[in-house]
PDB file of C-alpha atoms in Angstrom:
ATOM      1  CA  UNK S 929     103.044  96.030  66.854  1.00 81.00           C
ATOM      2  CA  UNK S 930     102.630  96.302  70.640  1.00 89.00           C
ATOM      3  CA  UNK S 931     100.166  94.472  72.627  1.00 94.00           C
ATOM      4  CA  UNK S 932      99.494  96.063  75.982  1.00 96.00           C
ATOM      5  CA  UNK S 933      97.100  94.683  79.362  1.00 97.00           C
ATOM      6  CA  UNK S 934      96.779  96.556  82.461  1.00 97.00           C
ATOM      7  CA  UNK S 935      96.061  95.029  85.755  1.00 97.00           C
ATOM      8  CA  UNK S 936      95.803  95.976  89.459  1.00 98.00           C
ATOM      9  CA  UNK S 937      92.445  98.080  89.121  1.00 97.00           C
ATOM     10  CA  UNK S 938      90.372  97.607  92.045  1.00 97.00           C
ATOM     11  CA  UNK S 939      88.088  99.260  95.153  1.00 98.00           C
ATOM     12  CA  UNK S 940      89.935 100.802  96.988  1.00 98.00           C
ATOM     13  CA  UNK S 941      89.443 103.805 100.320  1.00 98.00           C
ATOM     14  CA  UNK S 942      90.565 107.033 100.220  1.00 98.00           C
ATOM     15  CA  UNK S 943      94.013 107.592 101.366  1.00 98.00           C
ATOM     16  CA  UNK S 944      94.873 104.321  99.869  1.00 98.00           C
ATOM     17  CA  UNK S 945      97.154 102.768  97.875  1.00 98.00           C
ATOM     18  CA  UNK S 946      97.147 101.055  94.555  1.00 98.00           C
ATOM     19  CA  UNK S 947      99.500  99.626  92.138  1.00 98.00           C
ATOM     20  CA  UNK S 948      98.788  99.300  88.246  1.00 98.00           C
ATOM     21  CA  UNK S 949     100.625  97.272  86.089  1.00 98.00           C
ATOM     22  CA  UNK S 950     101.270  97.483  82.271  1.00 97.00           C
ATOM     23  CA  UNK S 951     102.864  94.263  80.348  1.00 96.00           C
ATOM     24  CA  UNK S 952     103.253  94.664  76.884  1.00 94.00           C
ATOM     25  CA  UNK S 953     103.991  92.411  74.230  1.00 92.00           C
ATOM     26  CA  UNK S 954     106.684  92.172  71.489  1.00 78.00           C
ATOM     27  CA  UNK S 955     110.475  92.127  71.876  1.00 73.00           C
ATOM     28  CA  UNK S 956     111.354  96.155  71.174  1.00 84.00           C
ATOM     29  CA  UNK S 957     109.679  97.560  74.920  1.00 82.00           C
ATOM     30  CA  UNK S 958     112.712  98.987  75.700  1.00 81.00           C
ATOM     31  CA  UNK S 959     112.523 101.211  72.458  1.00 84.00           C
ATOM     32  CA  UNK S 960     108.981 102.439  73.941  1.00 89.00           C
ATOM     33  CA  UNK S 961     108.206 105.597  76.168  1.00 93.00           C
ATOM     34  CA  UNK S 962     105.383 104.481  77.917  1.00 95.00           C
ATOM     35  CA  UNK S 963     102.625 106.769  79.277  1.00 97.00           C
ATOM     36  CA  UNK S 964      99.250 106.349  81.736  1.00 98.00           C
ATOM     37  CA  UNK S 965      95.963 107.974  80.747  1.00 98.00           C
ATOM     38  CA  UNK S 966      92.603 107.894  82.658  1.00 98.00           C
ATOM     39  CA  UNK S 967      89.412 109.051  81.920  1.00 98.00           C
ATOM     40  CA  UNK S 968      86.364 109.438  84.447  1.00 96.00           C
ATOM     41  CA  UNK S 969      82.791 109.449  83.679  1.00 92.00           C
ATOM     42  CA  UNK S 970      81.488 111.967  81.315  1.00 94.00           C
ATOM     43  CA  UNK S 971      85.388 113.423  81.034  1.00 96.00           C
ATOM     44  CA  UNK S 972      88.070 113.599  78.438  1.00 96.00           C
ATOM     45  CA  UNK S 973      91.349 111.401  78.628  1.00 96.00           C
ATOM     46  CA  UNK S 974      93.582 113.169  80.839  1.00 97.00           C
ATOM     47  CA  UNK S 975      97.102 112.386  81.258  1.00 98.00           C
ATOM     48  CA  UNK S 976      98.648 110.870  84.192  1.00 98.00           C
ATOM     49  CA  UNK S 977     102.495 110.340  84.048  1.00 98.00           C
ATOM     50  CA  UNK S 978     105.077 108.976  81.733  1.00 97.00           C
ATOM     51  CA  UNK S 979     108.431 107.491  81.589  1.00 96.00           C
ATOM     52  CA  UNK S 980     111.086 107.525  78.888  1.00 94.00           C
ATOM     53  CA  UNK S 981     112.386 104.867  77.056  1.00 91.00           C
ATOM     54  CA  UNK S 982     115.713 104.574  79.359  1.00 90.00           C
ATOM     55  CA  UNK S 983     113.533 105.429  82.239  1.00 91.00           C
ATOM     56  CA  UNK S 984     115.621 108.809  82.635  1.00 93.00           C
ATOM     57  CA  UNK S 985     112.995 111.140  82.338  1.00 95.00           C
ATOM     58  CA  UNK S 986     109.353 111.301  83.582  1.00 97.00           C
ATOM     59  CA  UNK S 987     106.445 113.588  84.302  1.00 97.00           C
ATOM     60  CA  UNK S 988     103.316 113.675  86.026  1.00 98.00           C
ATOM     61  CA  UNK S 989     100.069 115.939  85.947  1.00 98.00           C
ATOM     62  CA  UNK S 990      99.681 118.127  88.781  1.00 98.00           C
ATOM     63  CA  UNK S 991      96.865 116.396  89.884  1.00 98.00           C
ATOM     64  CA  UNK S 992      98.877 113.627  90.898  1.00 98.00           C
ATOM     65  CA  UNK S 993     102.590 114.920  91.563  1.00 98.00           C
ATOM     66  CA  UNK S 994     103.747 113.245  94.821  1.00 98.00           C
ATOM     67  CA  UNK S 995     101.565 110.539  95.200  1.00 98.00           C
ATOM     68  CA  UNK S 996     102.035 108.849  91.842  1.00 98.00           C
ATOM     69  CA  UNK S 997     105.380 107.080  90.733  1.00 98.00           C
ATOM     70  CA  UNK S 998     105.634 105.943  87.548  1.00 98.00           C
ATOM     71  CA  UNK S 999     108.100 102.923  86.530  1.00 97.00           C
ATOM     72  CA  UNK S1000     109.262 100.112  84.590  1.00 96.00           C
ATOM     73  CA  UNK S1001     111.577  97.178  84.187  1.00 94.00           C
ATOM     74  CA  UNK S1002     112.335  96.598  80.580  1.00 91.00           C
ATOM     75  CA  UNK S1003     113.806  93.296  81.562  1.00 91.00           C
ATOM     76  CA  UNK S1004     110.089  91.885  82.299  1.00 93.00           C
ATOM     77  CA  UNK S1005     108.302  94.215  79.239  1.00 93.00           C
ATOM     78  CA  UNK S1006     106.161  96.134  81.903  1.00 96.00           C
ATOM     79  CA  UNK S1007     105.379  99.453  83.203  1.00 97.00           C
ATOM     80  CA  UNK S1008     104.010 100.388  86.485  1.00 98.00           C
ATOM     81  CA  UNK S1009     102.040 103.145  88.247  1.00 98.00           C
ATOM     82  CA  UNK S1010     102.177 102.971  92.361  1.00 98.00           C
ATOM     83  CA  UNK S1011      99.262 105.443  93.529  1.00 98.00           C
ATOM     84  CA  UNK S1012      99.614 106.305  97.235  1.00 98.00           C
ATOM     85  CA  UNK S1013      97.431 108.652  98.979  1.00 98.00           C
ATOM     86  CA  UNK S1014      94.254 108.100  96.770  1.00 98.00           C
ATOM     87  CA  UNK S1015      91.466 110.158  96.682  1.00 98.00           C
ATOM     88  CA  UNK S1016      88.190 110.156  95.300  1.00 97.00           C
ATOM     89  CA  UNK S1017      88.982 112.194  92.256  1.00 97.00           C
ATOM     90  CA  UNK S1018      91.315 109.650  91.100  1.00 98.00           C
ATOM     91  CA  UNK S1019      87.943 107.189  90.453  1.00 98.00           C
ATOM     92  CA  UNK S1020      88.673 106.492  86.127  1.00 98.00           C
ATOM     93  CA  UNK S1021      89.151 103.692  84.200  1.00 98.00           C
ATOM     94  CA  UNK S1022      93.265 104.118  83.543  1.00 98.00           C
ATOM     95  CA  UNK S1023      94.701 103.544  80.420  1.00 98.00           C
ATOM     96  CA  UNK S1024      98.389 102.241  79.433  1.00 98.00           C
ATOM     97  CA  UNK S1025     100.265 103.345  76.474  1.00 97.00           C
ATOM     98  CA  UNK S1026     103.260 102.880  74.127  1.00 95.00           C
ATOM     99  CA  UNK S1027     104.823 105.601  71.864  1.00 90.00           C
ATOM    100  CA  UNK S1028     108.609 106.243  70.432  1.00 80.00           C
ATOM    101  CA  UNK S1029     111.827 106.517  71.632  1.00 81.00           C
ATOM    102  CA  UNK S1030     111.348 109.683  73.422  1.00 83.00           C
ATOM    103  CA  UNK S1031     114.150 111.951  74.902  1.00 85.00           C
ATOM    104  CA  UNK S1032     111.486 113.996  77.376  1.00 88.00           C
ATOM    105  CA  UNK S1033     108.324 111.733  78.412  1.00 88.00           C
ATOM    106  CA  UNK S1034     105.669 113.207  76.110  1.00 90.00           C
ATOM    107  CA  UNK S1035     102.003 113.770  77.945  1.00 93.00           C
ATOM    108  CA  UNK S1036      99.792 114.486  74.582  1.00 93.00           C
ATOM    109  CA  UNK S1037      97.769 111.699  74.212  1.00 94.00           C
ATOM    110  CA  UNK S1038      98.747 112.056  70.154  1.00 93.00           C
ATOM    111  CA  UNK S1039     102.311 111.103  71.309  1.00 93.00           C
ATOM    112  CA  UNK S1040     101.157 107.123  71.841  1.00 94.00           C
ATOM    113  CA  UNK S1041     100.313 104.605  69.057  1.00 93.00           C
ATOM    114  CA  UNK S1042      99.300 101.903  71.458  1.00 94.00           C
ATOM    115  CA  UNK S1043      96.844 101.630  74.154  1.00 96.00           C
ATOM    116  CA  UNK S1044      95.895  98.830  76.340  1.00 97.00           C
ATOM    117  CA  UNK S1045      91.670  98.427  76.807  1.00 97.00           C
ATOM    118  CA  UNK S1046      91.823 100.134  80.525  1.00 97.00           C
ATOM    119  CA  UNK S1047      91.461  98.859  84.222  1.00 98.00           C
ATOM    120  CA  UNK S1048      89.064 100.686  86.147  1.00 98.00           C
ATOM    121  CA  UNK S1049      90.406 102.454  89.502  1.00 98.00           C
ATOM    122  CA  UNK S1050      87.243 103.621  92.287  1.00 98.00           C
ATOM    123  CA  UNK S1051      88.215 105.275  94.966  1.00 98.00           C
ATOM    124  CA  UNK S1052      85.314 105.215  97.788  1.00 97.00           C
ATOM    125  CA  UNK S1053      85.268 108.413 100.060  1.00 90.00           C
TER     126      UNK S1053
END
């Protein structure tokens, strides 16, 4: 079982910067690929980017290629996502979550079995 709480939601301008944070609980993290989720308003959950187990491979939507990085340190149990260059569209409640020992970072939401309750991200224009 793996317990996971996001932080670093917040207000935030346009063309700003943002970092999440993802600590998770129990003593096999480093066995986890970990992925982040968001969902707006009236949207489905739409994936964001995700990081292997080792760290070795990740991926990111289009939507935020560039400006996102994802990482973690399996040495503290926690995952992070640095958002640069925010824009409006990013506004969603983002979601951290834990699946298997991945090869490739998976981006189906199906992939996960955990999932932290969400921090919400608003980005004023």
């Amino acid at each position: 079982q793996v317990q996971l709480v996001e932080s670093g939601g917040g207000l935030v301008q346009a063309g700003g910067s943002l970092r999440l944070s993802c600590a998770a609980s129990g003593r096999t993290f480093n066995t986890y690929g970990m992925g982040w989720f968001r969902q707006a308003p009236g949207k489905e959950r739409e994936f964001v980017a995700a990081i292997t187990w080792s760290g070795r491979d990740t991926r990111y939507s289009d939507s935020v290629k560039g400006r996102f990085t994802i990482s973690r340190d399996n040495g503290k149990n926690t995952v992070h996502l640095q958002m640069n260059s925010l824009k409006a569209e990013d506004t969603a409640v983002y979601y951290c979550a834990a699946g298997g020992l991945f090869s490739i970072a998976p981006t189906r939401p199906t992939a996960y079995n955990y999932w932290g309750q969400g921090t919400q991200v608003t980005v004023s224009s």
